[in-house]
JSON list of C-alpha atoms in Angstrom, two decimals:
[
{"chain": "M", "resi": 11, "resn": "UNK", "atom": "CA", "xyz": [141.28, 110.06, 95.82]},
{"chain": "M", "resi": 12, "resn": "UNK", "atom": "CA", "xyz": [138.86, 107.11, 95.88]},
{"chain": "M", "resi": 13, "resn": "UNK", "atom": "CA", "xyz": [135.20, 107.89, 95.48]},
{"chain": "M", "resi": 14, "resn": "UNK", "atom": "CA", "xyz": [133.25, 107.76, 98.72]},
{"chain": "M", "resi": 15, "resn": "UNK", "atom": "CA", "xyz": [129.95, 106.97, 97.09]},
{"chain": "M", "resi": 16, "resn": "UNK", "atom": "CA", "xyz": [128.25, 105.85, 93.97]},
{"chain": "M", "resi": 17, "resn": "UNK", "atom": "CA", "xyz": [127.86, 108.27, 91.07]},
{"chain": "M", "resi": 18, "resn": "UNK", "atom": "CA", "xyz": [124.49, 109.82, 90.32]},
{"chain": "M", "resi": 19, "resn": "UNK", "atom": "CA", "xyz": [124.28, 107.82, 87.10]},
{"chain": "M", "resi": 20, "resn": "UNK", "atom": "CA", "xyz": [125.00, 104.63, 89.02]},
{"chain": "M", "resi": 21, "resn": "UNK", "atom": "CA", "xyz": [122.26, 105.38, 91.51]},
{"chain": "M", "resi": 22, "resn": "UNK", "atom": "CA", "xyz": [119.78, 106.12, 88.72]},
{"chain": "M", "resi": 23, "resn": "UNK", "atom": "CA", "xyz": [120.64, 102.88, 86.95]},
{"chain": "M", "resi": 24, "resn": "UNK", "atom": "CA", "xyz": [120.32, 100.94, 90.19]},
{"chain": "M", "resi": 25, "resn": "UNK", "atom": "CA", "xyz": [116.94, 102.57, 90.89]},
{"chain": "M", "resi": 26, "resn": "UNK", "atom": "CA", "xyz": [115.68, 101.76, 87.39]},
{"chain": "M", "resi": 27, "resn": "UNK", "atom": "CA", "xyz": [116.99, 98.22, 87.62]},
{"chain": "M", "resi": 28, "resn": "UNK", "atom": "CA", "xyz": [115.13, 97.68, 90.87]},
{"chain": "M", "resi": 29, "resn": "UNK", "atom": "CA", "xyz": [111.86, 99.51, 90.25]},
{"chain": "M", "resi": 30, "resn": "UNK", "atom": "CA", "xyz": [111.24, 98.99, 86.52]},
{"chain": "M", "resi": 31, "resn": "UNK", "atom": "CA", "xyz": [108.42, 96.47, 87.21]},
{"chain": "M", "resi": 32, "resn": "UNK", "atom": "CA", "xyz": [106.33, 99.30, 88.71]},
{"chain": "M", "resi": 33, "resn": "UNK", "atom": "CA", "xyz": [106.46, 101.16, 85.39]},
{"chain": "M", "resi": 34, "resn": "UNK", "atom": "CA", "xyz": [105.81, 97.87, 83.57]},
{"chain": "M", "resi": 35, "resn": "UNK", "atom": "CA", "xyz": [102.62, 97.46, 85.60]},
{"chain": "M", "resi": 36, "resn": "UNK", "atom": "CA", "xyz": [101.53, 101.09, 85.27]},
{"chain": "M", "resi": 37, "resn": "UNK", "atom": "CA", "xyz": [101.95, 101.75, 81.56]},
{"chain": "M", "resi": 38, "resn": "UNK", "atom": "CA", "xyz": [99.63, 99.04, 80.17]},
{"chain": "M", "resi": 39, "resn": "UNK", "atom": "CA", "xyz": [97.00, 99.84, 82.81]},
{"chain": "M", "resi": 40, "resn": "UNK", "atom": "CA", "xyz": [97.05, 103.52, 81.81]},
{"chain": "M", "resi": 41, "resn": "UNK", "atom": "CA", "xyz": [96.85, 102.60, 78.13]},
{"chain": "M", "resi": 42, "resn": "UNK", "atom": "CA", "xyz": [93.88, 100.30, 78.64]},
{"chain": "M", "resi": 43, "resn": "UNK", "atom": "CA", "xyz": [92.10, 102.87, 80.81]},
{"chain": "M", "resi": 44, "resn": "UNK", "atom": "CA", "xyz": [92.67, 105.62, 78.26]},
{"chain": "M", "resi": 45, "resn": "UNK", "atom": "CA", "xyz": [91.46, 103.51, 75.35]},
{"chain": "M", "resi": 46, "resn": "UNK", "atom": "CA", "xyz": [88.42, 102.32, 77.29]},
{"chain": "M", "resi": 47, "resn": "UNK", "atom": "CA", "xyz": [87.43, 105.79, 78.51]},
{"chain": "M", "resi": 48, "resn": "UNK", "atom": "CA", "xyz": [87.80, 107.23, 75.01]},
{"chain": "M", "resi": 49, "resn": "UNK", "atom": "CA", "xyz": [84.89, 105.06, 73.88]},
{"chain": "M", "resi": 50, "resn": "UNK", "atom": "CA", "xyz": [82.48, 107.33, 75.76]},
{"chain": "M", "resi": 51, "resn": "UNK", "atom": "CA", "xyz": [81.56, 110.95, 75.12]},
{"chain": "M", "resi": 52, "resn": "UNK", "atom": "CA", "xyz": [79.26, 111.80, 78.01]},
{"chain": "M", "resi": 53, "resn": "UNK", "atom": "CA", "xyz": [78.41, 114.74, 80.24]},
{"chain": "M", "resi": 54, "resn": "UNK", "atom": "CA", "xyz": [76.53, 115.47, 83.42]},
{"chain": "M", "resi": 55, "resn": "UNK", "atom": "CA", "xyz": [75.38, 112.52, 85.52]},
{"chain": "M", "resi": 56, "resn": "UNK", "atom": "CA", "xyz": [76.72, 110.02, 82.98]},
{"chain": "M", "resi": 57, "resn": "UNK", "atom": "CA", "xyz": [80.19, 111.59, 83.17]},
{"chain": "M", "resi": 58, "resn": "UNK", "atom": "CA", "xyz": [80.17, 111.07, 86.93]},
{"chain": "M", "resi": 59, "resn": "UNK", "atom": "CA", "xyz": [79.42, 107.40, 86.37]},
{"chain": "M", "resi": 60, "resn": "UNK", "atom": "CA", "xyz": [82.18, 107.12, 83.78]},
{"chain": "M", "resi": 61, "resn": "UNK", "atom": "CA", "xyz": [84.64, 108.37, 86.39]},
{"chain": "M", "resi": 62, "resn": "UNK", "atom": "CA", "xyz": [83.16, 106.06, 89.03]},
{"chain": "M", "resi": 63, "resn": "UNK", "atom": "CA", "xyz": [83.64, 103.09, 86.71]},
{"chain": "M", "resi": 64, "resn": "UNK", "atom": "CA", "xyz": [87.46, 103.37, 86.67]},
{"chain": "M", "resi": 65, "resn": "UNK", "atom": "CA", "xyz": [88.63, 102.01, 90.09]},
{"chain": "M", "resi": 66, "resn": "UNK", "atom": "CA", "xyz": [89.36, 98.63, 88.51]},
{"chain": "M", "resi": 67, "resn": "UNK", "atom": "CA", "xyz": [92.41, 100.12, 86.78]},
{"chain": "M", "resi": 68, "resn": "UNK", "atom": "CA", "xyz": [94.23, 101.38, 89.90]},
{"chain": "M", "resi": 69, "resn": "UNK", "atom": "CA", "xyz": [93.15, 98.23, 91.73]},
{"chain": "M", "resi": 70, "resn": "UNK", "atom": "CA", "xyz": [94.88, 96.05, 89.12]},
{"chain": "M", "resi": 71, "resn": "UNK", "atom": "CA", "xyz": [98.02, 98.22, 89.25]},
{"chain": "M", "resi": 72, "resn": "UNK", "atom": "CA", "xyz": [98.24, 98.40, 93.04]},
{"chain": "M", "resi": 73, "resn": "UNK", "atom": "CA", "xyz": [97.54, 94.68, 93.44]},
{"chain": "M", "resi": 74, "resn": "UNK", "atom": "CA", "xyz": [100.39, 93.93, 91.04]},
{"chain": "M", "resi": 75, "resn": "UNK", "atom": "CA", "xyz": [102.74, 96.25, 92.93]},
{"chain": "M", "resi": 76, "resn": "UNK", "atom": "CA", "xyz": [101.72, 94.71, 96.25]},
{"chain": "M", "resi": 77, "resn": "UNK", "atom": "CA", "xyz": [102.36, 91.13, 95.12]},
{"chain": "M", "resi": 78, "resn": "UNK", "atom": "CA", "xyz": [105.66, 92.10, 93.48]},
{"chain": "M", "resi": 79, "resn": "UNK", "atom": "CA", "xyz": [106.90, 93.97, 96.55]},
{"chain": "M", "resi": 80, "resn": "UNK", "atom": "CA", "xyz": [106.15, 91.18, 99.02]},
{"chain": "M", "resi": 81, "resn": "UNK", "atom": "CA", "xyz": [108.81, 88.59, 99.89]},
{"chain": "M", "resi": 82, "resn": "UNK", "atom": "CA", "xyz": [108.57, 85.20, 98.18]},
{"chain": "M", "resi": 83, "resn": "UNK", "atom": "CA", "xyz": [106.24, 83.58, 100.70]},
{"chain": "M", "resi": 84, "resn": "UNK", "atom": "CA", "xyz": [103.79, 86.45, 100.22]},
{"chain": "M", "resi": 85, "resn": "UNK", "atom": "CA", "xyz": [103.87, 86.19, 96.44]},
{"chain": "M", "resi": 86, "resn": "UNK", "atom": "CA", "xyz": [103.12, 82.48, 96.73]},
{"chain": "M", "resi": 87, "resn": "UNK", "atom": "CA", "xyz": [100.16, 82.93, 99.09]},
{"chain": "M", "resi": 88, "resn": "UNK", "atom": "CA", "xyz": [97.14, 81.54, 97.24]},
{"chain": "M", "resi": 89, "resn": "UNK", "atom": "CA", "xyz": [94.64, 83.11, 99.63]},
{"chain": "M", "resi": 90, "resn": "UNK", "atom": "CA", "xyz": [96.13, 86.55, 99.03]},
{"chain": "M", "resi": 91, "resn": "UNK", "atom": "CA", "xyz": [95.81, 86.03, 95.29]},
{"chain": "M", "resi": 92, "resn": "UNK", "atom": "CA", "xyz": [92.18, 85.01, 95.75]},
{"chain": "M", "resi": 93, "resn": "UNK", "atom": "CA", "xyz": [91.40, 88.09, 97.85]},
{"chain": "M", "resi": 94, "resn": "UNK", "atom": "CA", "xyz": [93.08, 90.45, 95.41]},
{"chain": "M", "resi": 95, "resn": "UNK", "atom": "CA", "xyz": [91.29, 88.68, 92.57]},
{"chain": "M", "resi": 96, "resn": "UNK", "atom": "CA", "xyz": [88.02, 89.19, 94.45]},
{"chain": "M", "resi": 97, "resn": "UNK", "atom": "CA", "xyz": [88.81, 92.90, 94.83]},
{"chain": "M", "resi": 98, "resn": "UNK", "atom": "CA", "xyz": [89.50, 93.22, 91.10]},
{"chain": "M", "resi": 99, "resn": "UNK", "atom": "CA", "xyz": [86.38, 91.21, 90.21]},
{"chain": "M", "resi": 100, "resn": "UNK", "atom": "CA", "xyz": [84.32, 93.45, 92.50]},
{"chain": "M", "resi": 101, "resn": "UNK", "atom": "CA", "xyz": [85.71, 96.50, 90.72]},
{"chain": "M", "resi": 102, "resn": "UNK", "atom": "CA", "xyz": [84.71, 94.91, 87.41]},
{"chain": "M", "resi": 103, "resn": "UNK", "atom": "CA", "xyz": [81.17, 94.60, 88.77]},
{"chain": "M", "resi": 104, "resn": "UNK", "atom": "CA", "xyz": [81.38, 98.26, 89.71]},
{"chain": "M", "resi": 105, "resn": "UNK", "atom": "CA", "xyz": [82.45, 99.08, 86.17]},
{"chain": "M", "resi": 106, "resn": "UNK", "atom": "CA", "xyz": [79.61, 97.01, 84.70]},
{"chain": "M", "resi": 107, "resn": "UNK", "atom": "CA", "xyz": [77.04, 98.70, 86.93]},
{"chain": "M", "resi": 108, "resn": "UNK", "atom": "CA", "xyz": [78.22, 102.17, 86.01]},
{"chain": "M", "resi": 109, "resn": "UNK", "atom": "CA", "xyz": [78.28, 101.32, 82.31]},
{"chain": "M", "resi": 110, "resn": "UNK", "atom": "CA", "xyz": [74.71, 100.06, 82.67]},
{"chain": "M", "resi": 111, "resn": "UNK", "atom": "CA", "xyz": [73.70, 103.45, 84.09]},
{"chain": "M", "resi": 112, "resn": "UNK", "atom": "CA", "xyz": [75.54, 105.27, 81.28]},
{"chain": "M", "resi": 113, "resn": "UNK", "atom": "CA", "xyz": [73.71, 103.16, 78.72]},
{"chain": "M", "resi": 114, "resn": "UNK", "atom": "CA", "xyz": [70.40, 103.85, 80.45]},
{"chain": "M", "resi": 115, "resn": "UNK", "atom": "CA", "xyz": [71.03, 107.60, 80.37]},
{"chain": "M", "resi": 116, "resn": "UNK", "atom": "CA", "xyz": [71.66, 107.15, 76.64]},
{"chain": "M", "resi": 117, "resn": "UNK", "atom": "CA", "xyz": [73.45, 110.42, 75.92]},
{"chain": "M", "resi": 118, "resn": "UNK", "atom": "CA", "xyz": [71.17, 112.69, 77.95]},
{"chain": "M", "resi": 119, "resn": "UNK", "atom": "CA", "xyz": [73.08, 115.50, 79.67]},
{"chain": "M", "resi": 120, "resn": "UNK", "atom": "CA", "xyz": [71.18, 115.23, 82.92]},
{"chain": "M", "resi": 121, "resn": "UNK", "atom": "CA", "xyz": [72.26, 116.89, 86.11]},
{"chain": "M", "resi": 122, "resn": "UNK", "atom": "CA", "xyz": [72.20, 114.77, 89.26]},
{"chain": "M", "resi": 123, "resn": "UNK", "atom": "CA", "xyz": [68.80, 116.24, 90.15]},
{"chain": "M", "resi": 124, "resn": "UNK", "atom": "CA", "xyz": [67.37, 115.44, 86.74]},
{"chain": "M", "resi": 125, "resn": "UNK", "atom": "CA", "xyz": [68.83, 111.95, 86.89]},
{"chain": "M", "resi": 126, "resn": "UNK", "atom": "CA", "xyz": [67.16, 111.22, 90.22]},
{"chain": "M", "resi": 127, "resn": "UNK", "atom": "CA", "xyz": [63.83, 112.35, 88.78]},
{"chain": "M", "resi": 128, "resn": "UNK", "atom": "CA", "xyz": [63.98, 110.91, 85.27]},
{"chain": "M", "resi": 129, "resn": "UNK", "atom": "CA", "xyz": [66.40, 108.03, 85.57]},
{"chain": "M", "resi": 130, "resn": "UNK", "atom": "CA", "xyz": [64.23, 105.44, 87.37]},
{"chain": "M", "resi": 131, "resn": "UNK", "atom": "CA", "xyz": [61.97, 105.30, 84.34]},
{"chain": "M", "resi": 132, "resn": "UNK", "atom": "CA", "xyz": [64.88, 104.08, 82.16]},
{"chain": "M", "resi": 133, "resn": "UNK", "atom": "CA", "xyz": [65.54, 100.31, 82.09]},
{"chain": "M", "resi": 134, "resn": "UNK", "atom": "CA", "xyz": [68.82, 99.48, 83.77]},
{"chain": "M", "resi": 135, "resn": "UNK", "atom": "CA", "xyz": [69.19, 102.77, 85.62]},
{"chain": "M", "resi": 136, "resn": "UNK", "atom": "CA", "xyz": [68.37, 101.59, 89.13]},
{"chain": "M", "resi": 137, "resn": "UNK", "atom": "CA", "xyz": [69.74, 98.06, 88.66]},
{"chain": "M", "resi": 138, "resn": "UNK", "atom": "CA", "xyz": [73.00, 99.58, 87.41]},
{"chain": "M", "resi": 139, "resn": "UNK", "atom": "CA", "xyz": [73.28, 101.67, 90.56]},
{"chain": "M", "resi": 140, "resn": "UNK", "atom": "CA", "xyz": [72.60, 98.57, 92.68]},
{"chain": "M", "resi": 141, "resn": "UNK", "atom": "CA", "xyz": [75.23, 96.53, 90.83]},
{"chain": "M", "resi": 142, "resn": "UNK", "atom": "CA", "xyz": [77.80, 99.31, 91.17]},
{"chain": "M", "resi": 143, "resn": "UNK", "atom": "CA", "xyz": [77.16, 99.57, 94.92]},
{"chain": "M", "resi": 144, "resn": "UNK", "atom": "CA", "xyz": [77.49, 95.80, 95.30]},
{"chain": "M", "resi": 145, "resn": "UNK", "atom": "CA", "xyz": [80.81, 95.79, 93.47]},
{"chain": "M", "resi": 146, "resn": "UNK", "atom": "CA", "xyz": [82.12, 98.74, 95.48]},
{"chain": "M", "resi": 147, "resn": "UNK", "atom": "CA", "xyz": [81.34, 97.12, 98.83]},
{"chain": "M", "resi": 148, "resn": "UNK", "atom": "CA", "xyz": [82.86, 93.86, 97.59]},
{"chain": "M", "resi": 149, "resn": "UNK", "atom": "CA", "xyz": [86.11, 95.69, 96.87]},
{"chain": "M", "resi": 150, "resn": "UNK", "atom": "CA", "xyz": [86.05, 97.25, 100.35]},
{"chain": "M", "resi": 151, "resn": "UNK", "atom": "CA", "xyz": [85.51, 93.88, 102.03]},
{"chain": "M", "resi": 152, "resn": "UNK", "atom": "CA", "xyz": [88.17, 92.09, 99.96]},
{"chain": "M", "resi": 153, "resn": "UNK", "atom": "CA", "xyz": [90.72, 94.81, 100.72]},
{"chain": "M", "resi": 154, "resn": "UNK", "atom": "CA", "xyz": [90.03, 94.66, 104.46]},
{"chain": "M", "resi": 155, "resn": "UNK", "atom": "CA", "xyz": [90.37, 90.87, 104.41]},
{"chain": "M", "resi": 156, "resn": "UNK", "atom": "CA", "xyz": [93.64, 91.14, 102.46]},
{"chain": "M", "resi": 157, "resn": "UNK", "atom": "CA", "xyz": [94.97, 93.57, 105.08]},
{"chain": "M", "resi": 158, "resn": "UNK", "atom": "CA", "xyz": [94.04, 91.14, 107.84]},
{"chain": "M", "resi": 159, "resn": "UNK", "atom": "CA", "xyz": [95.65, 88.26, 106.01]},
{"chain": "M", "resi": 160, "resn": "UNK", "atom": "CA", "xyz": [98.92, 90.14, 105.53]},
{"chain": "M", "resi": 161, "resn": "UNK", "atom": "CA", "xyz": [98.96, 90.93, 109.24]},
{"chain": "M", "resi": 162, "resn": "UNK", "atom": "CA", "xyz": [98.29, 87.30, 110.18]},
{"chain": "M", "resi": 163, "resn": "UNK", "atom": "CA", "xyz": [101.06, 86.18, 107.82]},
{"chain": "M", "resi": 164, "resn": "UNK", "atom": "CA", "xyz": [103.39, 88.76, 109.42]},
{"chain": "M", "resi": 165, "resn": "UNK", "atom": "CA", "xyz": [103.80, 90.46, 106.05]},
{"chain": "M", "resi": 166, "resn": "UNK", "atom": "CA", "xyz": [102.34, 93.73, 107.33]},
{"chain": "M", "resi": 167, "resn": "UNK", "atom": "CA", "xyz": [102.37, 95.30, 110.78]},
{"chain": "M", "resi": 168, "resn": "UNK", "atom": "CA", "xyz": [99.21, 95.69, 112.83]},
{"chain": "M", "resi": 169, "resn": "UNK", "atom": "CA", "xyz": [99.38, 99.46, 112.27]},
{"chain": "M", "resi": 170, "resn": "UNK", "atom": "CA", "xyz": [99.59, 99.08, 108.50]},
{"chain": "M", "resi": 171, "resn": "UNK", "atom": "CA", "xyz": [96.74, 96.56, 108.39]},
{"chain": "M", "resi": 172, "resn": "UNK", "atom": "CA", "xyz": [94.59, 98.76, 110.65]},
{"chain": "M", "resi": 173, "resn": "UNK", "atom": "CA", "xyz": [95.37, 101.83, 108.55]},
{"chain": "M", "resi": 174, "resn": "UNK", "atom": "CA", "xyz": [94.44, 99.99, 105.35]},
{"chain": "M", "resi": 175, "resn": "UNK", "atom": "CA", "xyz": [91.15, 98.84, 106.86]},
{"chain": "M", "resi": 176, "resn": "UNK", "atom": "CA", "xyz": [90.41, 102.33, 108.19]},
{"chain": "M", "resi": 177, "resn": "UNK", "atom": "CA", "xyz": [91.14, 104.01, 104.86]},
{"chain": "M", "resi": 178, "resn": "UNK", "atom": "CA", "xyz": [88.93, 101.48, 103.07]},
{"chain": "M", "resi": 179, "resn": "UNK", "atom": "CA", "xyz": [86.06, 102.33, 105.41]},
{"chain": "M", "resi": 180, "resn": "UNK", "atom": "CA", "xyz": [86.59, 106.09, 105.64]},
{"chain": "M", "resi": 181, "resn": "UNK", "atom": "CA", "xyz": [87.08, 106.87, 101.94]},
{"chain": "M", "resi": 182, "resn": "UNK", "atom": "CA", "xyz": [83.60, 106.82, 100.36]},
{"chain": "M", "resi": 183, "resn": "UNK", "atom": "CA", "xyz": [83.03, 103.51, 98.61]},
{"chain": "M", "resi": 184, "resn": "UNK", "atom": "CA", "xyz": [81.55, 105.22, 95.55]},
{"chain": "M", "resi": 185, "resn": "UNK", "atom": "CA", "xyz": [84.72, 107.32, 95.05]},
{"chain": "M", "resi": 186, "resn": "UNK", "atom": "CA", "xyz": [87.59, 104.89, 95.69]},
{"chain": "M", "resi": 187, "resn": "UNK", "atom": "CA", "xyz": [86.40, 101.46, 96.82]},
{"chain": "M", "resi": 188, "resn": "UNK", "atom": "CA", "xyz": [89.10, 99.47, 98.57]},
{"chain": "M", "resi": 189, "resn": "UNK", "atom": "CA", "xyz": [91.34, 102.54, 98.86]},
{"chain": "M", "resi": 190, "resn": "UNK", "atom": "CA", "xyz": [93.27, 100.80, 101.64]},
{"chain": "M", "resi": 191, "resn": "UNK", "atom": "CA", "xyz": [95.12, 98.80, 98.99]},
{"chain": "M", "resi": 192, "resn": "UNK", "atom": "CA", "xyz": [97.19, 101.98, 98.48]},
{"chain": "M", "resi": 193, "resn": "UNK", "atom": "CA", "xyz": [98.41, 101.68, 102.08]},
{"chain": "M", "resi": 194, "resn": "UNK", "atom": "CA", "xyz": [99.25, 98.01, 101.62]},
{"chain": "M", "resi": 195, "resn": "UNK", "atom": "CA", "xyz": [101.09, 98.52, 98.33]},
{"chain": "M", "resi": 196, "resn": "UNK", "atom": "CA", "xyz": [103.11, 101.51, 99.56]},
{"chain": "M", "resi": 197, "resn": "UNK", "atom": "CA", "xyz": [104.02, 99.75, 102.80]},
{"chain": "M", "resi": 198, "resn": "UNK", "atom": "CA", "xyz": [105.15, 96.63, 100.93]},
{"chain": "M", "resi": 199, "resn": "UNK", "atom": "CA", "xyz": [107.18, 98.73, 98.47]},
{"chain": "M", "resi": 200, "resn": "UNK", "atom": "CA", "xyz": [108.92, 100.58, 101.31]},
{"chain": "M", "resi": 201, "resn": "UNK", "atom": "CA", "xyz": [109.69, 97.28, 103.03]},
{"chain": "M", "resi": 202, "resn": "UNK", "atom": "CA", "xyz": [111.13, 95.89, 99.78]},
{"chain": "M", "resi": 203, "resn": "UNK", "atom": "CA", "xyz": [113.29, 98.98, 99.38]},
{"chain": "M", "resi": 204, "resn": "UNK", "atom": "CA", "xyz": [114.67, 98.49, 102.89]},
{"chain": "M", "resi": 205, "resn": "UNK", "atom": "CA", "xyz": [115.42, 94.82, 102.18]},
{"chain": "M", "resi": 206, "resn": "UNK", "atom": "CA", "xyz": [117.25, 95.79, 99.00]},
{"chain": "M", "resi": 207, "resn": "UNK", "atom": "CA", "xyz": [119.34, 98.34, 100.89]},
{"chain": "M", "resi": 208, "resn": "UNK", "atom": "CA", "xyz": [120.28, 95.74, 103.48]},
{"chain": "M", "resi": 209, "resn": "UNK", "atom": "CA", "xyz": [121.38, 93.31, 100.77]},
{"chain": "M", "resi": 210, "resn": "UNK", "atom": "CA", "xyz": [123.25, 95.91, 98.73]},
{"chain": "M", "resi": 211, "resn": "UNK", "atom": "CA", "xyz": [127.00, 96.36, 99.27]},
{"chain": "M", "resi": 212, "resn": "UNK", "atom": "CA", "xyz": [127.97, 99.42, 101.27]},
{"chain": "M", "resi": 213, "resn": "UNK", "atom": "CA", "xyz": [128.22, 102.59, 99.21]},
{"chain": "M", "resi": 214, "resn": "UNK", "atom": "CA", "xyz": [131.08, 103.81, 101.38]},
{"chain": "M", "resi": 215, "resn": "UNK", "atom": "CA", "xyz": [133.31, 100.77, 101.22]},
{"chain": "M", "resi": 216, "resn": "UNK", "atom": "CA", "xyz": [136.86, 101.75, 100.27]},
{"chain": "M", "resi": 217, "resn": "UNK", "atom": "CA", "xyz": [138.68, 99.70, 97.66]},
{"chain": "M", "resi": 218, "resn": "UNK", "atom": "CA", "xyz": [141.30, 97.30, 98.93]}
]
C-alpha cells in the first residue's frame, strides 16, 4: 500500500533544512551573551542593571530572524536595515549606560533604596541611567518605525504592525525595549512557513 504521507524522519529533516538558520542566529548570540555576562559578579542594584543591559542580544537575534523570514524584497529594503540597525545601536547605548552604572556602583551590594540615596554621589551613576534611558527609548522608536515601514511595504498586516507598536509601548522600556520586534519576527516566520507549504509538493500525492 503506498504511503499517504511523509515519514516522521522526513518531516524532521525537512523542518531542520528549512529552519536551521534560526538556530544559526541563536547559538552565537547566546554564546556571546553568556561570555559577556560572565565577566561580571554583581549583586543588588548592580545585578538589576546587568540584566537590563542584555536586550541587545535578543534584538540582534530577532532582527536576523525577521530579515531572513521576509520575502526577497523585504530583505533588500535598505530602510528596514537602517531601522533595525538603529534599534540594535540603541540597545548598545542601553548596554553602555547600564555598564556605566555598574562601574559606578563598583561592587557595592546596594539595594534599590540604598542606590537611590548613595548612587548620585558616584561619578557616572546618574549619567549612566540617562544614557540607558535614551538607548531604551531609541529602541522603542526604531521598532515602531520598522513596524510602520513593513506595513507600508505590505510585508506586514495593519494588525501585526499595530500589535508590534502597542507591545513596544506597553512593555516597560527599561525591561524589554522594542519588544514589538518579537511580534514582527514571529509574524514574518509564520508567513514564511505558509509560503514554504504552498511551494512544497503535496504530502498526499499518490505515485503514478
